mmCIF file of C-alpha atoms and ligand atoms in Angstrom:
data_model
loop_
_atom_site.group_PDB
_atom_site.id
_atom_site.type_symbol
_atom_site.label_atom_id
_atom_site.label_comp_id
_atom_site.label_asym_id
_atom_site.label_seq_id
_atom_site.Cartn_x
_atom_site.Cartn_y
_atom_site.Cartn_z
ATOM 1 C CA MET A 1 -11.220 45.321 14.786
ATOM 2 C CA PRO A 2 -13.226 43.449 17.023
ATOM 3 C CA ALA A 3 -12.609 40.261 15.628
ATOM 4 C CA ALA A 4 -10.410 38.660 12.461
ATOM 5 C CA PRO A 5 -12.110 38.604 9.344
ATOM 6 C CA ARG A 6 -14.901 35.651 9.248
ATOM 7 C CA GLY A 7 -13.765 32.256 9.043
ATOM 8 C CA ARG A 8 -9.851 32.916 10.026
ATOM 9 C CA ASN A 9 -9.207 32.069 13.611
ATOM 10 C CA GLU A 10 -6.534 34.794 14.250
ATOM 11 C CA ILE A 11 -5.517 37.428 16.494
ATOM 12 C CA PRO A 12 -7.780 40.585 15.479
ATOM 13 C CA PRO A 13 -5.924 42.869 13.261
ATOM 14 C CA ILE A 14 -4.650 46.159 14.182
ATOM 15 C CA TYR A 15 -4.708 48.968 11.621
ATOM 16 C CA LEU A 16 -2.448 51.568 10.770
ATOM 17 C CA PRO A 17 -3.424 54.450 9.462
ATOM 18 C CA SER A 18 -2.621 54.175 5.546
ATOM 19 C CA TYR A 19 -0.059 56.964 5.271
ATOM 20 C CA GLU A 20 2.426 55.064 7.938
ATOM 21 C CA THR A 21 4.311 53.000 5.787
ATOM 22 C CA LYS A 22 7.225 50.325 7.981
ATOM 23 C CA THR A 23 9.771 52.454 7.401
ATOM 24 C CA SER A 24 7.892 55.640 9.103
ATOM 25 C CA VAL A 25 7.319 53.104 11.754
ATOM 26 C CA HIS A 26 10.893 51.925 11.877
ATOM 27 C CA LYS A 27 11.719 55.748 12.120
ATOM 28 C CA GLN A 28 9.723 55.848 15.153
ATOM 29 C CA TYR A 29 10.988 53.188 16.990
ATOM 30 C CA VAL A 30 14.660 54.620 16.542
ATOM 31 C CA ILE A 31 14.066 57.817 17.696
ATOM 32 C CA SER A 32 12.016 55.879 20.887
ATOM 33 C CA CYS A 33 14.766 54.054 21.289
ATOM 34 C CA GLY A 34 17.350 56.812 22.079
ATOM 35 C CA GLU A 35 20.749 55.939 23.054
ATOM 36 C CA SER A 36 20.150 51.854 23.157
ATOM 37 C CA ARG A 37 20.607 50.088 20.659
ATOM 38 C CA HIS A 38 18.049 49.081 18.069
ATOM 39 C CA VAL A 39 17.769 47.366 15.352
ATOM 40 C CA GLY A 40 18.146 47.836 11.163
ATOM 41 C CA LEU A 41 14.975 48.239 9.228
ATOM 42 C CA THR A 42 15.638 45.059 7.296
ATOM 43 C CA LEU A 43 15.753 42.858 10.706
ATOM 44 C CA PHE A 44 12.613 45.031 12.196
ATOM 45 C CA LYS A 45 10.529 44.339 8.917
ATOM 46 C CA ASN A 46 11.496 40.610 9.426
ATOM 47 C CA ILE A 47 10.645 40.554 13.161
ATOM 48 C CA TRP A 48 7.386 42.384 12.491
ATOM 49 C CA GLN A 49 6.266 40.086 9.845
ATOM 50 C CA HIS A 50 7.155 36.601 11.841
ATOM 51 C CA THR A 51 5.805 37.531 15.444
ATOM 52 C CA LEU A 52 3.600 40.871 14.813
ATOM 53 C CA PRO A 53 1.536 39.846 11.182
ATOM 54 C CA HIS A 54 -1.687 40.983 13.038
ATOM 55 C CA ILE A 55 -0.422 44.342 12.614
ATOM 56 C CA GLN A 56 -1.087 46.364 9.217
ATOM 57 C CA ILE A 57 -1.381 49.198 7.503
ATOM 58 C CA MET A 58 -4.768 49.974 5.914
ATOM 59 C CA LYS A 59 -4.701 50.220 2.410
ATOM 60 C CA PRO A 60 -5.967 53.418 0.724
ATOM 61 C CA ARG A 61 -9.513 52.951 -0.239
ATOM 62 C CA SER A 62 -12.440 55.061 -0.884
ATOM 63 C CA ASP A 63 -15.165 52.957 -0.077
ATOM 64 C CA LEU A 64 -14.681 52.276 3.281
ATOM 65 C CA CYS A 65 -17.398 52.816 6.080
ATOM 66 C CA PHE A 66 -17.667 55.815 7.814
ATOM 67 C CA LYS A 67 -19.258 54.489 10.667
ATOM 68 C CA CYS A 68 -16.594 51.420 11.020
ATOM 69 C CA GLN A 69 -14.094 54.611 10.478
ATOM 70 C CA GLN A 70 -15.599 56.625 13.773
ATOM 71 C CA HIS A 71 -15.956 53.225 15.710
ATOM 72 C CA ARG A 72 -12.361 52.750 14.963
ATOM 73 C CA GLU A 73 -11.497 56.382 16.434
ATOM 74 C CA GLN A 74 -14.061 55.936 19.613
ATOM 75 C CA ILE A 75 -12.026 52.345 20.351
ATOM 76 C CA SER A 76 -8.396 53.814 20.165
ATOM 77 C CA ALA A 77 -9.586 57.087 21.930
ATOM 78 C CA ALA A 78 -10.885 55.530 24.782
ATOM 79 C CA VAL A 79 -9.334 55.851 27.674
ATOM 80 C CA THR A 80 -10.490 53.626 30.974
ATOM 81 C CA GLU A 81 -11.178 50.022 30.701
ATOM 82 C CA ASN A 82 -15.015 50.165 30.211
ATOM 83 C CA GLU A 83 -15.221 53.377 27.380
ATOM 84 C CA LYS A 84 -12.824 50.765 25.421
ATOM 85 C CA LEU A 85 -15.259 47.717 26.199
ATOM 86 C CA ALA A 86 -18.229 49.870 25.303
ATOM 87 C CA ALA A 87 -16.991 51.335 21.823
ATOM 88 C CA ILE A 88 -15.780 47.739 20.719
ATOM 89 C CA SER A 89 -19.394 46.260 21.784
ATOM 90 C CA ALA A 90 -20.748 49.507 19.687
ATOM 91 C CA PHE A 91 -18.793 48.336 16.839
ATOM 92 C CA THR A 92 -19.532 44.750 16.800
ATOM 93 C CA GLU A 93 -23.040 45.681 16.846
ATOM 94 C CA HIS A 94 -22.709 47.864 13.630
ATOM 95 C CA ILE A 95 -20.094 44.789 12.003
ATOM 96 C CA GLN A 96 -22.934 42.366 13.072
ATOM 97 C CA GLN A 97 -25.706 44.331 11.604
ATOM 98 C CA ALA A 98 -24.004 44.503 8.225
ATOM 99 C CA GLN A 99 -23.186 40.761 8.189
ATOM 100 C CA ASN A 100 -26.753 40.186 8.810
ATOM 101 C CA GLU A 101 -27.586 42.695 5.659
ATOM 102 C CA ARG A 102 -24.694 40.345 3.737
ATOM 103 C CA ASP A 103 -26.098 37.168 4.821
ATOM 104 C CA PHE A 104 -29.777 38.538 3.686
ATOM 105 C CA TYR A 105 -28.238 39.315 0.480
ATOM 106 C CA ASN A 106 -26.890 36.022 -0.049
ATOM 107 C CA SER A 107 -29.930 33.772 0.673
ATOM 108 C CA CYS A 108 -32.066 36.460 -1.964
ATOM 109 C CA ILE A 109 -29.666 35.104 -4.607
ATOM 110 C CA ARG A 110 -29.608 31.692 -3.464
ATOM 111 C CA LYS A 111 -33.393 31.344 -3.420
ATOM 112 C CA SER A 112 -33.193 33.121 -7.006
ATOM 113 C CA LYS A 113 -31.157 30.632 -8.404
ATOM 114 C CA ASP A 114 -33.285 27.627 -7.029
ATOM 115 C CA LYS A 115 -36.440 29.163 -8.282
ATOM 116 C CA LEU A 116 -35.187 29.628 -11.765
ATOM 117 C CA SER A 117 -33.014 26.381 -12.049
ATOM 118 C CA ALA A 118 -36.528 24.803 -10.892
ATOM 119 C CA VAL A 119 -38.231 25.954 -13.873
ATOM 120 C CA ASN A 120 -35.399 26.569 -16.749
ATOM 121 C CA ILE A 121 -36.274 29.047 -18.513
ATOM 122 C CA GLN A 122 -33.919 32.166 -19.787
ATOM 123 C CA PRO A 123 -34.563 35.852 -19.011
ATOM 124 C CA GLY A 124 -36.558 38.045 -21.622
ATOM 125 C CA HIS A 125 -38.618 34.822 -22.402
ATOM 126 C CA HIS A 126 -42.307 35.003 -21.061
ATOM 127 C CA GLN A 127 -43.364 31.498 -20.941
ATOM 128 C CA PRO A 128 -46.979 30.538 -19.736
ATOM 129 C CA ASN A 129 -45.643 29.200 -16.815
ATOM 130 C CA SER A 130 -42.998 31.854 -15.827
ATOM 131 C CA SER A 131 -45.535 34.195 -14.265
ATOM 132 C CA ASP A 132 -45.402 31.796 -11.113
ATOM 133 C CA LEU A 133 -42.180 32.628 -10.282
ATOM 134 C CA THR A 134 -41.376 34.370 -7.427
ATOM 135 C CA ASP A 135 -38.200 35.912 -5.767
ATOM 136 C CA ILE A 136 -36.680 36.699 -8.829
ATOM 137 C CA HIS A 137 -33.592 38.772 -7.573
ATOM 138 C CA TYR A 138 -32.041 42.359 -9.363
ATOM 139 C CA ILE A 139 -29.175 44.503 -8.155
ATOM 140 C CA PHE A 140 -28.706 47.619 -9.583
ATOM 141 C CA ASP A 141 -26.399 50.539 -8.969
ATOM 142 C CA TYR A 142 -24.263 53.203 -11.474
ATOM 143 C CA SER A 143 -21.017 52.890 -12.620
ATOM 144 C CA GLN A 144 -17.976 55.053 -12.915
ATOM 145 C CA LEU A 145 -18.070 57.674 -16.191
ATOM 146 C CA PHE A 146 -16.678 55.907 -19.325
ATOM 147 C CA LEU A 147 -14.632 58.372 -20.908
ATOM 148 C CA LEU A 148 -14.573 58.790 -24.900
ATOM 149 C CA PRO A 149 -12.403 58.929 -26.729
ATOM 150 C CA HIS A 150 -10.356 56.540 -24.853
ATOM 151 C CA SER A 151 -7.237 54.713 -25.961
ATOM 152 C CA SER A 152 -5.084 52.496 -24.387
ATOM 153 C CA GLN A 153 -2.394 54.091 -25.374
ATOM 154 C CA GLN A 154 -3.388 57.410 -23.628
ATOM 155 C CA THR A 155 -1.766 60.504 -25.155
ATOM 156 C CA GLY A 156 -1.014 63.348 -22.263
ATOM 157 C CA PRO A 157 -2.741 66.071 -23.272
ATOM 158 C CA ILE A 158 -6.342 64.732 -23.444
ATOM 159 C CA TYR A 159 -5.853 64.486 -19.447
ATOM 160 C CA PHE A 160 -6.668 68.485 -19.214
ATOM 161 C CA VAL A 161 -9.898 68.127 -21.284
ATOM 162 C CA THR A 162 -13.457 66.749 -20.458
ATOM 163 C CA PRO A 163 -13.629 64.287 -22.930
ATOM 164 C CA ARG A 164 -17.263 62.850 -23.891
ATOM 165 C CA ARG A 165 -18.802 61.183 -20.763
ATOM 166 C CA ILE A 166 -20.977 58.252 -21.189
ATOM 167 C CA GLN A 167 -23.059 57.236 -17.676
ATOM 168 C CA CYS A 168 -23.462 53.433 -16.990
ATOM 169 C CA PHE A 169 -26.307 52.037 -14.554
ATOM 170 C CA GLY A 170 -26.211 48.469 -14.650
ATOM 171 C CA ILE A 171 -29.338 46.262 -13.732
ATOM 172 C CA CYS A 172 -27.930 42.296 -12.401
ATOM 173 C CA ASN A 173 -29.899 39.119 -12.619
ATOM 174 C CA SER A 174 -27.849 37.816 -9.856
ATOM 175 C CA ALA A 175 -29.169 34.259 -10.485
ATOM 176 C CA VAL A 176 -27.460 33.721 -13.630
ATOM 177 C CA PRO A 177 -25.833 36.418 -13.522
ATOM 178 C CA ILE A 178 -26.355 38.742 -16.661
ATOM 179 C CA GLN A 179 -26.283 42.314 -15.958
ATOM 180 C CA SER A 180 -27.795 44.691 -18.559
ATOM 181 C CA ASN A 181 -25.886 48.035 -18.740
ATOM 182 C CA PHE A 182 -27.953 51.373 -19.881
ATOM 183 C CA LEU A 183 -25.181 53.178 -21.894
ATOM 184 C CA LEU A 184 -26.321 56.877 -21.896
ATOM 185 C CA ASP A 185 -24.302 59.465 -24.077
ATOM 186 C CA GLU A 186 -24.612 63.221 -22.852
ATOM 187 C CA ASN A 187 -27.092 64.460 -24.706
ATOM 188 C CA GLU A 188 -29.771 61.046 -24.436
ATOM 189 C CA THR A 189 -30.342 61.896 -20.449
ATOM 190 C CA ILE A 190 -33.370 64.046 -19.288
ATOM 191 C CA GLY A 191 -31.465 67.055 -17.985
ATOM 192 C CA LYS A 192 -28.835 69.048 -20.545
ATOM 193 C CA ASP A 193 -25.443 67.665 -21.021
ATOM 194 C CA GLY A 194 -25.839 64.861 -19.070
ATOM 195 C CA SER A 195 -27.166 65.828 -16.091
ATOM 196 C CA ARG A 196 -30.360 64.528 -14.091
ATOM 197 C CA CYS A 197 -28.968 61.192 -14.898
ATOM 198 C CA HIS A 198 -29.113 60.028 -11.542
ATOM 199 C CA GLY A 199 -32.503 61.414 -10.393
ATOM 200 C CA PRO A 200 -35.191 59.158 -9.456
ATOM 201 C CA ASN A 201 -37.246 59.896 -13.203
ATOM 202 C CA SER A 202 -33.820 58.319 -14.550
ATOM 203 C CA VAL A 203 -33.609 55.545 -12.726
ATOM 204 C CA ILE A 204 -37.134 54.198 -12.525
ATOM 205 C CA SER A 205 -37.499 54.259 -16.634
ATOM 206 C CA MET A 206 -34.571 52.349 -17.018
ATOM 207 C CA LEU A 207 -35.684 50.381 -13.909
ATOM 208 C CA HIS A 208 -39.431 49.671 -16.188
ATOM 209 C CA GLU A 209 -37.898 49.362 -19.446
ATOM 210 C CA TYR A 210 -35.653 46.526 -17.849
ATOM 211 C CA LEU A 211 -38.535 44.974 -16.379
ATOM 212 C CA ARG A 212 -40.449 45.096 -19.534
ATOM 213 C CA THR A 213 -37.764 43.493 -21.974
ATOM 214 C CA LYS A 214 -35.790 42.080 -19.706
ATOM 215 C CA SER A 215 -37.863 40.023 -16.967
ATOM 216 C CA TYR A 216 -39.599 36.943 -16.869
ATOM 217 C CA GLY A 217 -42.586 38.742 -16.482
ATOM 218 C CA GLU A 218 -42.624 36.798 -12.722
ATOM 219 C CA LYS A 219 -45.095 37.302 -9.630
ATOM 220 C CA GLY A 220 -42.580 38.079 -7.048
ATOM 221 C CA ALA A 221 -39.312 39.971 -7.495
ATOM 222 C CA GLN A 222 -36.308 41.108 -4.570
ATOM 223 C CA PHE A 223 -34.560 43.862 -5.785
ATOM 224 C CA HIS A 224 -31.076 44.960 -3.612
ATOM 225 C CA CYS A 225 -29.625 48.514 -4.225
ATOM 226 C CA ASP A 226 -27.502 50.841 -1.977
ATOM 227 C CA ASN A 227 -28.662 53.277 -0.263
ATOM 228 C CA CYS A 228 -28.196 56.356 -2.477
ATOM 229 C CA ALA A 229 -31.227 58.838 -1.073
ATOM 230 C CA GLY A 230 -31.150 60.564 -4.330
ATOM 231 C CA GLN A 231 -31.552 57.750 -7.043
ATOM 232 C CA ASN A 232 -33.015 54.818 -5.550
ATOM 233 C CA LYS A 233 -34.320 55.485 -1.434
ATOM 234 C CA ASN A 234 -37.010 57.486 -2.537
ATOM 235 C CA LYS A 235 -40.631 58.317 -2.303
ATOM 236 C CA THR A 236 -40.785 58.007 -6.304
ATOM 237 C CA MET A 237 -39.240 54.516 -5.783
ATOM 238 C CA LEU A 238 -41.740 53.005 -3.198
ATOM 239 C CA HIS A 239 -44.354 54.776 -5.182
ATOM 240 C CA TYR A 240 -43.356 53.069 -8.686
ATOM 241 C CA LEU A 241 -43.023 49.916 -7.040
ATOM 242 C CA SER A 242 -46.525 49.985 -5.090
ATOM 243 C CA TRP A 243 -48.165 51.323 -8.720
ATOM 244 C CA ARG A 244 -46.362 47.776 -10.447
ATOM 245 C CA CYS A 245 -47.947 45.451 -8.204
ATOM 246 C CA ALA A 246 -51.404 47.820 -8.243
ATOM 247 C CA LYS A 247 -51.363 47.571 -12.228
ATOM 248 C CA GLY A 248 -50.881 43.674 -11.889
ATOM 249 C CA PHE A 249 -47.041 43.516 -13.239
ATOM 250 C CA ASN A 250 -46.336 41.817 -10.261
ATOM 251 C CA ASP A 251 -48.039 40.317 -7.212
ATOM 252 C CA GLU A 252 -45.496 40.904 -4.770
ATOM 253 C CA LEU A 253 -42.167 43.073 -4.720
ATOM 254 C CA ASN A 254 -39.436 43.847 -2.175
ATOM 255 C CA MET A 255 -37.052 46.704 -2.067
ATOM 256 C CA HIS A 256 -33.674 46.230 0.070
ATOM 257 C CA PHE A 257 -31.108 48.805 0.740
ATOM 258 C CA MET A 258 -27.974 47.702 1.620
ATOM 259 C CA ILE A 259 -25.757 49.212 4.989
ATOM 260 C CA VAL A 260 -24.004 52.868 3.644
ATOM 261 C CA GLY A 261 -20.403 51.470 3.500
ATOM 262 C CA HIS A 262 -21.086 47.975 3.299
ATOM 263 C CA THR A 263 -22.476 47.994 -0.416
ATOM 264 C CA LYS A 264 -20.516 45.927 -2.078
ATOM 265 C CA SER A 265 -22.426 44.347 -4.649
ATOM 266 C CA MET A 266 -22.378 41.926 -7.758
ATOM 267 C CA CYS A 267 -22.671 44.997 -9.715
ATOM 268 C CA ASP A 268 -19.611 46.101 -8.676
ATOM 269 C CA GLY A 269 -17.826 43.027 -10.314
ATOM 270 C CA CYS A 270 -19.778 43.094 -13.635
ATOM 271 C CA PHE A 271 -18.761 46.809 -13.815
ATOM 272 C CA GLY A 272 -14.929 45.846 -12.794
ATOM 273 C CA LEU A 273 -14.828 43.485 -15.737
ATOM 274 C CA ALA A 274 -16.232 46.154 -18.462
ATOM 275 C CA ARG A 275 -13.604 48.621 -16.888
ATOM 276 C CA ILE A 276 -10.923 46.119 -17.069
ATOM 277 C CA LYS A 277 -11.688 45.541 -20.861
ATOM 278 C CA TYR A 278 -12.330 49.174 -21.368
ATOM 279 C CA ILE A 279 -8.929 50.512 -20.151
ATOM 280 C CA ARG A 280 -7.153 48.118 -22.299
ATOM 281 C CA SER A 281 -9.443 48.733 -25.828
ATOM 282 C CA GLU A 282 -9.391 51.508 -28.028
ATOM 283 C CA CYS A 283 -13.486 53.257 -27.794
ATOM 284 C CA GLN A 284 -13.524 56.069 -29.719
ATOM 285 C CA CYS A 285 -17.355 56.357 -30.466
ATOM 286 C CA VAL A 286 -20.220 55.167 -28.260
ATOM 287 C CA SER A 287 -20.860 52.179 -30.337
ATOM 288 C CA ASP A 288 -17.315 51.243 -29.863
ATOM 289 C CA LEU A 289 -17.706 50.977 -25.799
ATOM 290 C CA GLU A 290 -21.056 49.323 -26.541
ATOM 291 C CA ASN A 291 -19.077 46.109 -27.955
ATOM 292 C CA THR A 292 -16.106 46.522 -25.322
ATOM 293 C CA ILE A 293 -18.819 45.851 -22.672
ATOM 294 C CA ASP A 294 -20.456 43.523 -24.548
ATOM 295 C CA ASN A 295 -17.468 41.664 -24.835
ATOM 296 C CA SER A 296 -15.907 42.306 -21.594
ATOM 297 C CA ALA A 297 -17.399 39.375 -19.722
ATOM 298 C CA SER A 298 -20.256 36.773 -20.678
ATOM 299 C CA CYS A 299 -22.227 38.597 -17.879
ATOM 300 C CA ASN A 300 -22.286 42.231 -19.150
ATOM 301 C CA GLU A 301 -24.420 43.000 -21.739
ATOM 302 C CA VAL A 302 -25.501 46.706 -23.202
ATOM 303 C CA ILE A 303 -29.402 48.378 -23.642
ATOM 304 C CA ARG A 304 -29.050 51.746 -25.792
ATOM 305 C CA PRO A 305 -31.455 54.364 -25.939
ATOM 306 C CA PRO A 306 -34.017 55.085 -27.630
ATOM 307 C CA PHE A 307 -36.644 54.080 -24.564
ATOM 308 C CA PRO A 308 -39.021 56.533 -22.771
ATOM 309 C CA TRP A 309 -38.018 58.473 -20.093
ATOM 310 C CA TYR A 310 -41.074 58.987 -17.957
ATOM 311 C CA ASP A 311 -42.008 61.743 -15.591
ATOM 312 C CA TRP A 312 -42.652 59.427 -12.926
ATOM 313 C CA ASP A 313 -41.832 62.405 -10.319
ATOM 314 C CA SER A 314 -45.116 64.663 -11.012
ATOM 315 C CA PHE A 315 -47.289 61.341 -11.793
ATOM 316 C CA PHE A 316 -47.056 60.120 -8.955
ATOM 317 C CA ASN A 317 -47.045 63.041 -6.390
ATOM 318 C CA ARG A 318 -50.924 63.942 -7.534
ATOM 319 C CA VAL A 319 -51.575 60.652 -5.645
ATOM 320 C CA PHE A 320 -49.256 59.742 -3.219
ATOM 321 C CA LYS A 321 -47.000 61.447 -0.328
ATOM 322 C CA GLY A 322 -43.669 60.829 0.765
ATOM 323 C CA LEU A 323 -42.817 58.144 3.549
ATOM 324 C CA LYS A 324 -42.143 59.675 6.836
ATOM 325 C CA GLY A 325 -38.881 58.811 8.550
ATOM 326 C CA ILE A 326 -37.839 57.029 5.022
ATOM 327 C CA SER A 327 -34.267 56.954 6.035
ATOM 328 C CA LYS A 328 -34.272 54.656 9.045
ATOM 329 C CA PHE A 329 -36.216 51.784 7.179
ATOM 330 C CA HIS A 330 -33.872 49.455 4.798
ATOM 331 C CA HIS A 331 -36.416 46.599 3.532
ATOM 332 C CA PHE A 332 -39.930 47.655 1.720
ATOM 333 C CA ARG A 333 -42.582 45.069 0.777
ATOM 334 C CA PHE A 334 -45.299 45.940 -1.854
ATOM 335 C CA THR A 335 -48.433 44.265 -2.676
ATOM 336 C CA ASN A 336 -51.964 45.012 -4.969
ATOM 337 C CA GLU A 337 -52.954 47.461 -2.250
ATOM 338 C CA LEU A 338 -52.239 50.710 -4.151
ATOM 339 C CA GLY A 339 -49.976 53.288 -2.325
ATOM 340 C CA VAL A 340 -49.453 50.521 0.813
ATOM 341 C CA VAL A 341 -45.923 49.682 1.697
ATOM 342 C CA TYR A 342 -44.813 47.693 4.503
ATOM 343 C CA ALA A 343 -41.206 48.809 5.949
ATOM 344 C CA ARG A 344 -38.858 47.123 7.958
ATOM 345 C CA GLU A 345 -35.610 48.735 9.600
ATOM 346 C CA THR A 346 -33.470 45.324 9.418
ATOM 347 C CA THR A 347 -34.193 42.532 8.484
ATOM 348 C CA GLU A 348 -35.011 41.271 12.126
ATOM 349 C CA SER A 349 -37.224 43.895 13.336
ATOM 350 C CA THR A 350 -41.437 44.038 12.979
ATOM 351 C CA GLU A 351 -43.238 44.961 9.761
ATOM 352 C CA GLN A 352 -44.590 48.474 9.174
ATOM 353 C CA ARG A 353 -47.738 49.539 7.580
ATOM 354 C CA PHE A 354 -47.710 52.443 5.837
ATOM 355 C CA ASP A 355 -50.592 54.301 3.276
ATOM 356 C CA LEU A 356 -48.907 56.560 1.062
ATOM 357 C CA LYS A 357 -52.582 57.681 -0.877
ATOM 358 C CA ARG A 358 -53.508 61.051 -0.667
ATOM 359 C CA PRO A 359 -57.080 61.113 0.165
ATOM 360 C CA ASP A 360 -59.935 60.873 -2.265
ATOM 361 C CA VAL A 361 -57.840 59.138 -4.895
ATOM 362 C CA ASN A 362 -60.030 57.526 -7.343
ATOM 363 C CA VAL A 363 -57.569 54.288 -7.788
ATOM 364 C CA THR A 364 -59.401 53.055 -10.853
ATOM 365 C CA GLU A 365 -59.433 56.318 -12.761
ATOM 366 C CA PHE A 366 -55.333 56.396 -11.679
ATOM 367 C CA LEU A 367 -54.620 52.909 -12.407
ATOM 368 C CA THR A 368 -56.041 53.822 -16.174
ATOM 369 C CA GLN A 369 -53.194 56.696 -16.560
ATOM 370 C CA TYR A 370 -49.710 56.345 -17.912
ATOM 371 C CA PRO A 371 -47.025 59.315 -17.079
ATOM 372 C CA SER A 372 -45.539 61.360 -19.353
ATOM 373 C CA VAL A 373 -42.826 61.222 -21.652
ATOM 374 C CA LEU A 374 -39.836 63.657 -21.355
ATOM 375 C CA ALA A 375 -37.741 64.516 -24.147
ATOM 376 C CA PRO A 376 -33.924 64.209 -23.797
ATOM 377 C CA ALA A 377 -32.486 67.801 -23.464
ATOM 378 C CA GLY A 378 -29.473 67.411 -25.322
ATOM 379 C CA LEU A 379 -26.040 69.346 -25.464
ATOM 380 C CA SER A 380 -26.206 73.049 -24.612
ATOM 381 C CA VAL A 381 -24.451 75.316 -27.051
ATOM 382 C CA ASP A 382 -21.574 75.693 -24.517
ATOM 383 C CA ARG A 383 -20.936 72.015 -24.302
ATOM 384 C CA GLN A 384 -21.202 71.334 -27.963
ATOM 385 C CA SER A 385 -18.490 73.897 -28.820
ATOM 386 C CA TYR A 386 -15.928 73.046 -25.659
ATOM 387 C CA LEU A 387 -16.117 69.705 -27.347
ATOM 388 C CA TYR A 388 -15.749 70.874 -30.805
ATOM 389 C CA ARG A 389 -12.352 73.533 -29.815
ATOM 390 C CA ASN A 390 -10.754 70.871 -27.282
ATOM 391 C CA VAL A 391 -11.923 67.585 -27.680
ATOM 392 C CA ARG A 392 -12.275 67.036 -31.552
ATOM 393 C CA GLN A 393 -8.590 67.443 -31.921
ATOM 394 C CA PHE A 394 -8.056 63.665 -29.953
ATOM 395 C CA VAL A 395 -10.775 61.947 -31.969
ATOM 396 C CA ARG A 396 -9.944 60.065 -34.878
ATOM 397 C CA ASP A 397 -10.747 60.746 -38.498
ATOM 398 C CA PRO A 398 -14.379 58.881 -39.012
ATOM 399 C CA HIS A 399 -15.247 59.488 -35.553
ATOM 400 C CA LYS A 400 -14.856 62.990 -34.953
ATOM 401 C CA ASP A 401 -18.212 64.608 -36.555
ATOM 402 C CA GLU A 402 -19.724 61.624 -34.419
ATOM 403 C CA LEU A 403 -18.345 62.771 -30.829
ATOM 404 C CA CYS A 404 -17.816 66.424 -31.527
ATOM 405 C CA PRO A 405 -19.632 67.981 -34.475
ATOM 406 C CA ARG A 406 -18.998 71.513 -35.691
ATOM 407 C CA PRO A 407 -21.806 73.487 -33.336
ATOM 408 C CA LEU A 408 -24.947 74.185 -34.838
HETATM 409 ZN ZN1 ZN B 501 -19.256 49.953 8.552
#
């Protein structure tokens, strides 16, 4: 690593690959000693701990940044001094950018807290003065799936089947903090059997429902989410935020995408608390899961369907086009000018203005219209019979018909 973790005045750590153990390194050491004397494993570990604590074995993790990984490999592959310096400075630049974005994320939370503590109102309670609020900060993300039925004393055979999958999408008001978790059963998503749950129509419909029922009706807001192109960073999301401002729901909105691989956010914390409670709970049906998450921590609450799924994608496609090179930008700002987006690559770079409106759009007429509603596709016959044949036996009696009913 180019530097020690922030705030620690130490030697920069050197990470060994996670498949190594202290024992395996000791073996290599013994071999390299050949005929000469060597120390035993216990003393070896002791010396390591006391004299070279900055050499560590990387912990296996799934959320590591691919770019960081590549930079690390380039540093260790560099031969000459110049190559090494170049590799280190490229890595430092990447870390610095991630750190700048992290500082910006933290400043958004702080600003939102200041604005809210000044007026003392509760989320969802639109008060006469709440429309003056700006910079309210929200973060949204998907959690891992929850599986039903779930028992803290899980029996073996259920590992070999695919139980009922419950999707969870969380939107967190970071200043309070309270996270609203949308729980979606397999038959409640836009696509069949829980599919198309991560598409723009789903994400935006839930965001829309959340802002309608849970926001303060504020003038301006800041959103953070991860860089996932399919669900968040797409033209439909940009169109939606521009439409909200042009409609007069908000005056100014900002959307920020975190750097790939450095996207840890408050959502993960709330999901983590929900999961700890879930692992220790009995959940036989969706309402059990709902209670479990509701009671997992004061920051977690649940939103359940029905709420409308809108076809935002086709609604906006008629009047807007996409933004070329959307992937290189991380920050977007929207004002009441329909279709206009101001984009920045990093927090420091200058804003560029783009107009995504197609020519000859009748703005006044468009703003009176609304997208059409999509009906959830439900469960396929195959999935129904699978649940009935393979999963029903693991569900306790009163919930069998709810989770795995006889196929129609
Ligand atoms: Zn990275």
